[in-house]
Amino acid sequence: MSKQGLASPPQFGTGLSGTRSAIEHLGYVQIDTLSVVERAHHHVLWSRVPGYDPSHLNQLVREQHIFEYWYHAASYLPMRDYRFALPNMASVRNGENRYYTNVDEQLMSGILDRVSAEGPLRLRDLDKGEKGKGKWWSTGPGRRAVDKLFIQGDLMVCERNGMEKVYDLAERCLPAEIDTRMPTLSEYAAYLFDTTLRAHGVFTWKQLLHLKKGKPMRDAMREVLEQRVEAGVVRALDNAKGNTVYVDSKAPEQIPSINTTNDGVKVLSPFDNVVIHRDRLSTLFGFDYRIECYVSAAKRVFGYFCLPILYGDKFVGRIDCKAHRADERFEVLSLNLEEGILDRDQFFPALNDELQRFADFNKCPLLEARIVDVVAEKKRS
């Protein structure tokens, strides 16, 4: 977990500089709109950076240290990696992406002219010309035109107000010295490999190619992997399940056994970098995790927005929580633990402390039903 910045002591620093360091080390932080508890991008950084404040992201965007674009999903990315977004931008501009076809080119041109003349604009400002529109969540032609301008690199997000985006011309958002050379396929594969190695240290083949499709990419990644193995950068090991994993050569000779020598507890986001690749999570940690808000209530086992619980280096359960912001109340709906939790007398107090911290971060300081009481009530019944 030290590679992910989840071990103690914190490795990225604190506050604004720690937030920047965390994003640069992890390679990306996923943006998500769900707000049952604090949104994923804030939750991920709060879990790693003491003194993190949601305003840090806008500040880092303004200072041109990070930018919004697509990794495997909408994300904040280090500005130094901007050139590796260019292949996707080019594919959209060239009509190779079916999701961005049938967009009004004249409308796109008009939007660019408005932003150029008027400066940064919100989607609701850009969409006002359509009858019944002018709402930032609309899905009309204006929204599609702005989305395409963003994804092909003409517009960039220069600020967010909550989840509402403010757009400006890319040329006004990029540092003067930014590298805009189009990477080759080999360079792009190396970037993905190096990001995964730096952020995880132990990974699978599937993780290297997470949502990156096509034989050319597979071939390029296979070549990068073979080069790194031959150079001694990583080594291939088989874990207890017989699966091949790749390990940073600076790590111990054996894949370390997962233990809970660190009694720290962290309640993580469903979109946290350490859990987002479910195959890796199952292969390395034996933890089969799925977020359940996307399935019908009848099919849910652990709760609508169940959050993974990390105890030291082991995933030990799921907790379903909800922030009631209007009355500043943080509700624990359910707790489900894996078998074989060690040091229960230490675990539950540590979990309570983490939940109170998380409740405070959600601006809901009233923690409803402390876990020791919930567990005790279940035992009595």
Short mmCIF file of C-alpha atoms in Angstrom, two decimals:
data_model
loop_
_atom_site.label_atom_id
_atom_site.label_comp_id
_atom_site.label_asym_id
_atom_site.label_seq_id
_atom_site.Cartn_x
_atom_site.Cartn_y
_atom_site.Cartn_z
CA MET A 1 0.00 0.00 0.00
CA SER A 2 2.99 2.29 0.32
CA LYS A 3 3.13 2.62 -3.50
CA GLN A 4 -0.44 3.88 -3.39
CA GLY A 5 0.25 6.33 -0.60
CA LEU A 6 -2.09 4.51 1.79
CA ALA A 7 0.54 3.41 4.29
CA SER A 8 1.70 5.38 7.31
CA PRO A 9 3.32 7.88 7.48
CA PRO A 10 1.82 9.84 4.54
CA GLN A 11 4.27 9.96 1.66
CA PHE A 12 3.03 12.80 -0.53
CA GLY A 13 3.18 15.67 1.91
CA THR A 14 0.25 17.78 3.03
CA GLY A 15 -2.20 20.32 1.65
CA LEU A 16 -1.88 21.75 -1.84
CA SER A 17 1.63 20.46 -2.57
CA GLY A 18 0.71 17.02 -1.27
CA THR A 19 -2.34 16.97 -3.55
CA ARG A 20 -0.21 17.75 -6.57
CA SER A 21 2.37 15.11 -5.60
CA ALA A 22 -0.34 12.50 -5.11
CA ILE A 23 -1.86 13.07 -8.56
CA GLU A 24 1.55 13.05 -10.21
CA HIS A 25 2.51 9.81 -8.47
CA LEU A 26 -0.78 8.00 -9.08
CA GLY A 27 -0.98 9.18 -12.68
CA TYR A 28 -4.66 10.06 -12.45
CA VAL A 29 -7.54 10.51 -10.01
CA GLN A 30 -10.96 9.52 -11.32
CA ILE A 31 -13.77 12.10 -11.29
CA ASP A 32 -17.23 10.83 -10.41
CA THR A 33 -20.58 12.53 -10.02
CA LEU A 34 -22.10 10.27 -7.35
CA SER A 35 -22.47 12.14 -4.07
CA VAL A 36 -23.91 9.63 -1.58
CA VAL A 37 -20.76 10.49 0.34
CA GLU A 38 -18.08 12.99 -0.74
CA ARG A 39 -17.34 12.53 -4.44
CA ALA A 40 -14.68 10.07 -5.52
CA HIS A 41 -11.98 12.53 -6.61
CA HIS A 42 -12.08 14.27 -3.24
CA HIS A 43 -12.37 11.01 -1.30
CA VAL A 44 -9.32 9.47 -3.02
CA LEU A 45 -7.13 12.47 -2.24
CA TRP A 46 -8.43 12.89 1.31
CA SER A 47 -7.43 9.26 1.95
CA ARG A 48 -3.82 10.07 1.08
CA VAL A 49 -3.13 13.73 1.79
CA PRO A 50 -3.42 15.23 5.30
CA GLY A 51 -4.96 18.67 5.10
CA TYR A 52 -6.55 18.02 1.70
CA ASP A 53 -9.27 20.50 0.77
CA PRO A 54 -11.57 20.19 -2.28
CA SER A 55 -10.54 23.69 -3.38
CA HIS A 56 -7.03 22.38 -4.08
CA LEU A 57 -8.10 20.86 -7.39
CA ASN A 58 -9.33 24.14 -8.86
CA GLN A 59 -6.18 25.85 -7.65
CA LEU A 60 -3.92 23.25 -9.27
CA VAL A 61 -5.90 23.55 -12.53
CA ARG A 62 -5.51 27.35 -12.46
CA GLU A 63 -1.78 26.98 -11.78
CA GLN A 64 -1.55 24.58 -14.76
CA HIS A 65 -0.18 21.68 -12.73
CA ILE A 66 -3.07 19.32 -13.53
CA PHE A 67 -5.79 19.08 -16.17
CA GLU A 68 -9.02 17.22 -16.80
CA TYR A 69 -9.24 14.59 -19.47
CA TRP A 70 -9.88 10.89 -20.03
CA TYR A 71 -7.73 8.09 -18.58
CA HIS A 72 -9.94 5.01 -18.35
CA ALA A 73 -12.64 7.46 -17.21
CA ALA A 74 -12.93 11.20 -16.62
CA SER A 75 -9.95 12.11 -14.45
CA TYR A 76 -7.55 14.71 -13.15
CA LEU A 77 -4.13 14.10 -14.72
CA PRO A 78 -0.67 15.62 -14.25
CA MET A 79 -0.05 18.41 -16.76
CA ARG A 80 3.37 16.89 -17.49
CA ASP A 81 1.52 13.94 -19.12
CA TYR A 82 -0.59 16.09 -21.45
CA ARG A 83 0.98 14.74 -24.64
CA PHE A 84 -0.32 11.26 -23.85
CA ALA A 85 -3.87 12.56 -24.21
CA LEU A 86 -3.15 13.62 -27.80
CA PRO A 87 -3.78 10.23 -29.46
CA ASN A 88 -7.34 10.10 -28.12
CA MET A 89 -7.91 13.72 -29.08
CA ALA A 90 -6.74 12.97 -32.61
CA SER A 91 -8.96 9.90 -32.93
CA VAL A 92 -12.02 11.98 -32.08
CA ARG A 93 -11.02 14.81 -34.40
CA ASN A 94 -10.49 12.30 -37.22
CA GLY A 95 -13.91 10.70 -36.77
CA GLU A 96 -12.57 7.38 -35.47
CA ASN A 97 -14.64 7.46 -32.27
CA ARG A 98 -18.29 6.55 -32.85
CA TYR A 99 -19.43 8.39 -29.71
CA TYR A 100 -18.63 11.78 -31.20
CA THR A 101 -20.24 11.59 -34.63
CA ASN A 102 -23.20 13.60 -35.92
CA VAL A 103 -22.18 16.74 -34.02
CA ASP A 104 -23.05 20.11 -35.54
CA GLU A 105 -19.74 21.51 -36.85
CA GLN A 106 -21.21 25.00 -37.31
CA LEU A 107 -22.39 25.00 -33.70
CA MET A 108 -18.93 23.91 -32.57
CA SER A 109 -17.36 26.76 -34.50
CA GLY A 110 -19.78 29.25 -32.96
CA ILE A 111 -19.00 28.00 -29.45
CA LEU A 112 -15.27 28.40 -30.04
CA ASP A 113 -15.86 31.95 -31.31
CA ARG A 114 -17.86 32.82 -28.18
CA VAL A 115 -15.27 31.43 -25.77
CA SER A 116 -12.51 33.18 -27.70
CA ALA A 117 -14.30 36.52 -27.51
CA GLU A 118 -15.94 36.32 -24.08
CA GLY A 119 -13.48 34.23 -22.10
CA PRO A 120 -14.30 31.19 -19.90
CA LEU A 121 -17.95 30.11 -20.09
CA ARG A 122 -20.15 27.55 -18.40
CA LEU A 123 -22.15 25.02 -20.38
CA ARG A 124 -25.39 26.73 -19.32
CA ASP A 125 -24.07 29.94 -20.91
CA LEU A 126 -23.09 28.17 -24.12
CA ASP A 127 -26.37 26.29 -24.36
CA LYS A 128 -28.72 29.26 -23.95
CA GLY A 129 -29.33 29.58 -27.65
CA GLU A 130 -31.41 26.41 -27.72
CA LYS A 131 -35.07 26.61 -26.85
CA GLY A 132 -35.66 25.17 -23.40
CA LYS A 133 -31.95 24.71 -22.78
CA GLY A 134 -29.44 26.68 -20.79
CA LYS A 135 -29.05 23.99 -18.13
CA TRP A 136 -25.58 22.58 -17.54
CA TRP A 137 -26.87 19.01 -17.36
CA SER A 138 -28.72 19.18 -20.70
CA THR A 139 -28.04 16.59 -23.40
CA GLY A 140 -28.94 18.71 -26.40
CA PRO A 141 -26.85 19.67 -29.45
CA GLY A 142 -25.01 22.35 -27.47
CA ARG A 143 -23.91 19.86 -24.84
CA ARG A 144 -22.75 17.41 -27.50
CA ALA A 145 -20.84 20.13 -29.33
CA VAL A 146 -19.05 21.23 -26.14
CA ASP A 147 -18.27 17.62 -25.22
CA LYS A 148 -16.66 17.01 -28.61
CA LEU A 149 -14.68 20.26 -28.45
CA PHE A 150 -13.41 19.15 -25.05
CA ILE A 151 -12.57 15.58 -25.95
CA GLN A 152 -10.77 16.58 -29.16
CA GLY A 153 -8.71 19.13 -27.25
CA ASP A 154 -10.03 22.50 -28.43
CA LEU A 155 -11.58 23.36 -25.05
CA MET A 156 -10.32 22.56 -21.58
CA VAL A 157 -11.96 22.72 -18.18
CA CYS A 158 -10.45 25.67 -16.37
CA GLU A 159 -12.58 25.42 -13.23
CA ARG A 160 -15.39 23.47 -11.57
CA ASN A 161 -18.16 24.86 -9.41
CA GLY A 162 -19.26 21.67 -7.70
CA MET A 163 -19.66 19.39 -10.71
CA GLU A 164 -20.42 22.21 -13.16
CA LYS A 165 -17.55 22.83 -15.56
CA VAL A 166 -16.20 26.14 -16.83
CA TYR A 167 -14.53 25.93 -20.26
CA ASP A 168 -11.80 27.97 -21.90
CA LEU A 169 -9.67 27.62 -25.02
CA ALA A 170 -6.99 24.97 -24.62
CA GLU A 171 -4.33 27.43 -25.74
CA ARG A 172 -5.13 29.63 -22.74
CA CYS A 173 -5.04 26.73 -20.28
CA LEU A 174 -1.77 25.09 -21.31
CA PRO A 175 1.67 26.15 -20.04
CA ALA A 176 3.83 27.77 -22.69
CA GLU A 177 6.47 25.05 -22.35
CA ILE A 178 4.11 22.07 -22.58
CA ASP A 179 5.26 19.17 -24.76
CA THR A 180 2.72 18.66 -27.55
CA ARG A 181 4.58 16.06 -29.61
CA MET A 182 2.32 13.19 -30.60
CA PRO A 183 3.64 10.05 -28.87
CA THR A 184 4.26 6.91 -30.84
CA LEU A 185 2.35 3.77 -29.90
CA SER A 186 5.50 2.46 -28.18
CA GLU A 187 5.87 5.68 -26.19
CA TYR A 188 2.22 5.53 -25.17
CA ALA A 189 2.53 1.91 -24.04
CA ALA A 190 5.66 2.81 -22.05
CA TYR A 191 3.79 5.68 -20.38
CA LEU A 192 0.97 3.34 -19.31
CA PHE A 193 3.49 0.77 -18.08
CA ASP A 194 5.59 3.26 -16.11
CA THR A 195 2.50 4.83 -14.54
CA THR A 196 1.25 1.42 -13.39
CA LEU A 197 4.67 0.40 -12.06
CA ARG A 198 5.14 3.66 -10.16
CA ALA A 199 1.66 3.71 -8.65
CA HIS A 200 1.23 0.01 -7.84
CA GLY A 201 4.54 -1.85 -7.78
CA VAL A 202 2.74 -5.18 -8.26
CA PHE A 203 0.36 -5.61 -11.19
CA THR A 204 -1.14 -8.02 -13.71
CA TRP A 205 -1.09 -8.11 -17.50
CA LYS A 206 -4.78 -7.26 -17.59
CA GLN A 207 -4.15 -4.19 -15.46
CA LEU A 208 -1.58 -2.87 -17.94
CA LEU A 209 -4.21 -2.97 -20.68
CA HIS A 210 -7.19 -1.84 -18.60
CA LEU A 211 -9.79 -0.70 -21.16
CA LYS A 212 -7.07 -0.21 -23.80
CA LYS A 213 -8.23 -2.24 -26.78
CA GLY A 214 -6.75 -3.42 -30.05
CA LYS A 215 -3.97 -5.75 -31.19
CA PRO A 216 -1.49 -2.92 -31.94
CA MET A 217 -1.68 -1.77 -28.31
CA ARG A 218 -1.37 -5.33 -26.99
CA ASP A 219 1.70 -5.91 -29.16
CA ALA A 220 3.29 -2.62 -28.12
CA MET A 221 2.66 -3.34 -24.44
CA ARG A 222 4.02 -6.88 -24.76
CA GLU A 223 7.22 -5.45 -26.22
CA VAL A 224 7.55 -2.88 -23.41
CA LEU A 225 6.95 -5.55 -20.78
CA GLU A 226 9.53 -7.91 -22.27
CA GLN A 227 12.07 -5.07 -22.42
CA ARG A 228 11.45 -4.15 -18.79
CA VAL A 229 11.74 -7.77 -17.65
CA GLU A 230 14.97 -8.24 -19.62
CA ALA A 231 16.39 -5.01 -18.17
CA GLY A 232 15.57 -6.17 -14.64
CA VAL A 233 13.11 -3.35 -13.98
CA VAL A 234 10.37 -5.86 -13.11
CA ARG A 235 10.27 -9.60 -12.56
CA ALA A 236 7.51 -12.10 -13.13
CA LEU A 237 6.31 -14.11 -10.14
CA ASP A 238 3.51 -16.57 -9.57
CA ASN A 239 1.29 -15.90 -6.60
CA ALA A 240 -0.39 -18.50 -4.41
CA LYS A 241 -3.23 -18.89 -6.93
CA GLY A 242 -0.82 -19.64 -9.76
CA ASN A 243 -1.41 -16.31 -11.48
CA THR A 244 1.54 -14.43 -12.97
CA VAL A 245 2.08 -10.99 -11.52
CA TYR A 246 4.79 -8.47 -12.27
CA VAL A 247 6.71 -6.96 -9.40
CA ASP A 248 8.95 -3.92 -9.11
CA SER A 249 12.46 -5.35 -8.86
CA LYS A 250 13.14 -3.05 -5.92
CA ALA A 251 10.49 -4.95 -3.95
CA PRO A 252 11.32 -8.02 -1.79
CA GLU A 253 12.21 -11.28 -3.55
CA GLN A 254 8.89 -12.85 -2.55
CA ILE A 255 5.47 -11.32 -2.93
CA PRO A 256 4.93 -10.18 0.67
CA SER A 257 2.17 -11.96 2.52
CA ILE A 258 -0.79 -9.74 3.24
CA ASN A 259 -1.05 -8.93 6.91
CA THR A 260 -2.49 -6.41 9.31
CA THR A 261 0.58 -5.42 11.27
CA ASN A 262 -0.48 -1.81 10.75
CA ASP A 263 -3.68 -1.28 12.72
CA GLY A 264 -4.73 1.71 10.61
CA VAL A 265 -8.16 1.54 8.98
CA LYS A 266 -9.17 3.38 5.81
CA VAL A 267 -12.62 3.58 4.30
CA LEU A 268 -11.97 3.96 0.58
CA SER A 269 -13.92 5.21 -2.40
CA PRO A 270 -15.40 2.62 -4.79
CA PHE A 271 -13.38 4.43 -7.47
CA ASP A 272 -10.11 4.50 -5.53
CA ASN A 273 -7.02 3.74 -7.64
CA VAL A 274 -6.17 0.71 -5.54
CA VAL A 275 -9.55 -1.00 -6.08
CA ILE A 276 -10.65 0.21 -9.51
CA HIS A 277 -9.10 -2.75 -11.35
CA ARG A 278 -11.26 -5.53 -9.96
CA ASP A 279 -9.25 -8.38 -11.48
CA ARG A 280 -6.06 -7.19 -9.78
CA LEU A 281 -7.94 -6.75 -6.51
CA SER A 282 -9.17 -10.33 -6.66
CA THR A 283 -5.85 -11.79 -7.84
CA LEU A 284 -3.62 -10.09 -5.30
CA PHE A 285 -5.92 -9.59 -2.33
CA GLY A 286 -8.60 -12.23 -2.72
CA PHE A 287 -11.21 -9.49 -2.40
CA ASP A 288 -14.15 -9.66 -4.80
CA TYR A 289 -15.59 -6.18 -4.79
CA ARG A 290 -18.36 -4.60 -6.83
CA ILE A 291 -20.16 -1.33 -6.35
CA GLU A 292 -23.88 -2.07 -6.20
CA CYS A 293 -25.56 1.23 -7.03
CA TYR A 294 -25.73 0.17 -10.68
CA VAL A 295 -27.79 -2.96 -10.01
CA SER A 296 -31.40 -3.28 -8.90
CA ALA A 297 -32.16 -3.24 -5.17
CA ALA A 298 -33.17 -6.91 -5.26
CA LYS A 299 -29.68 -7.90 -6.44
CA ARG A 300 -27.72 -5.90 -3.87
CA VAL A 301 -25.85 -7.85 -1.21
CA PHE A 302 -23.81 -5.20 0.61
CA GLY A 303 -25.68 -1.96 -0.04
CA TYR A 304 -26.25 0.79 -2.58
CA PHE A 305 -22.91 2.55 -2.05
CA CYS A 306 -20.81 0.04 -0.14
CA LEU A 307 -17.26 1.27 0.48
CA PRO A 308 -14.24 -1.07 0.73
CA ILE A 309 -12.49 -1.17 4.11
CA LEU A 310 -8.69 -1.44 4.20
CA TYR A 311 -7.05 -2.64 7.42
CA GLY A 312 -3.29 -2.39 7.15
CA ASP A 313 -2.57 -4.29 3.92
CA LYS A 314 -5.76 -6.31 3.85
CA PHE A 315 -9.25 -5.62 2.54
CA VAL A 316 -11.50 -6.74 5.35
CA GLY A 317 -15.02 -5.70 4.47
CA ARG A 318 -17.55 -3.27 3.08
CA ILE A 319 -19.51 -0.50 4.74
CA ASP A 320 -22.57 1.22 3.32
CA CYS A 321 -22.81 4.88 4.35
CA LYS A 322 -24.81 7.96 3.48
CA ALA A 323 -24.13 11.63 4.15
CA HIS A 324 -27.28 13.55 5.09
CA ARG A 325 -25.89 17.01 4.47
CA ALA A 326 -28.99 19.01 5.28
CA ASP A 327 -28.92 17.92 8.93
CA GLU A 328 -25.13 17.25 9.07
CA ARG A 329 -25.71 13.58 9.88
CA PHE A 330 -23.54 10.71 8.66
CA GLU A 331 -25.42 7.41 8.63
CA VAL A 332 -23.91 3.92 8.70
CA LEU A 333 -26.42 1.67 6.97
CA SER A 334 -24.60 -1.66 7.13
CA LEU A 335 -21.26 -3.29 7.85
CA ASN A 336 -20.12 -6.57 6.31
CA LEU A 337 -16.75 -8.04 7.29
CA GLU A 338 -14.71 -10.78 5.69
CA GLU A 339 -13.90 -13.89 7.68
CA GLY A 340 -10.81 -13.98 9.88
CA ILE A 341 -10.46 -10.35 11.00
CA LEU A 342 -7.56 -10.20 13.44
CA ASP A 343 -7.28 -7.98 16.49
CA ARG A 344 -10.97 -7.17 16.63
CA ASP A 345 -10.43 -5.24 19.85
CA GLN A 346 -8.11 -2.93 17.92
CA PHE A 347 -10.01 -2.97 14.64
CA PHE A 348 -13.36 -1.62 15.82
CA PRO A 349 -12.00 1.43 17.69
CA ALA A 350 -9.80 2.21 14.69
CA LEU A 351 -12.80 1.90 12.38
CA ASN A 352 -14.81 4.23 14.59
CA ASP A 353 -12.04 6.80 14.49
CA GLU A 354 -11.83 6.58 10.70
CA LEU A 355 -15.59 6.92 10.33
CA GLN A 356 -15.64 10.02 12.49
CA ARG A 357 -12.85 11.53 10.41
CA PHE A 358 -14.73 10.66 7.25
CA ALA A 359 -17.98 12.05 8.63
CA ASP A 360 -16.21 15.32 9.46
CA PHE A 361 -14.77 15.45 5.94
CA ASN A 362 -18.29 15.04 4.59
CA LYS A 363 -19.33 18.01 6.79
CA CYS A 364 -21.64 15.67 8.69
CA PRO A 365 -20.05 15.54 12.15
CA LEU A 366 -22.96 13.64 13.72
CA LEU A 367 -21.98 9.99 13.24
CA GLU A 368 -25.14 7.96 13.60
CA ALA A 369 -24.77 4.49 15.20
CA ARG A 370 -21.15 3.90 16.06
CA ILE A 371 -19.97 0.55 14.80
CA VAL A 372 -19.25 -1.06 18.17
CA ASP A 373 -22.86 -0.37 19.13
CA VAL A 374 -24.18 -1.77 15.85
CA VAL A 375 -22.16 -4.95 16.29
CA ALA A 376 -23.20 -5.30 19.93
CA GLU A 377 -26.87 -4.87 19.00
CA LYS A 378 -26.57 -7.60 16.37
CA LYS A 379 -25.02 -9.91 18.94
CA ARG A 380 -27.86 -9.30 21.41
CA SER A 381 -30.45 -10.06 18.77
#
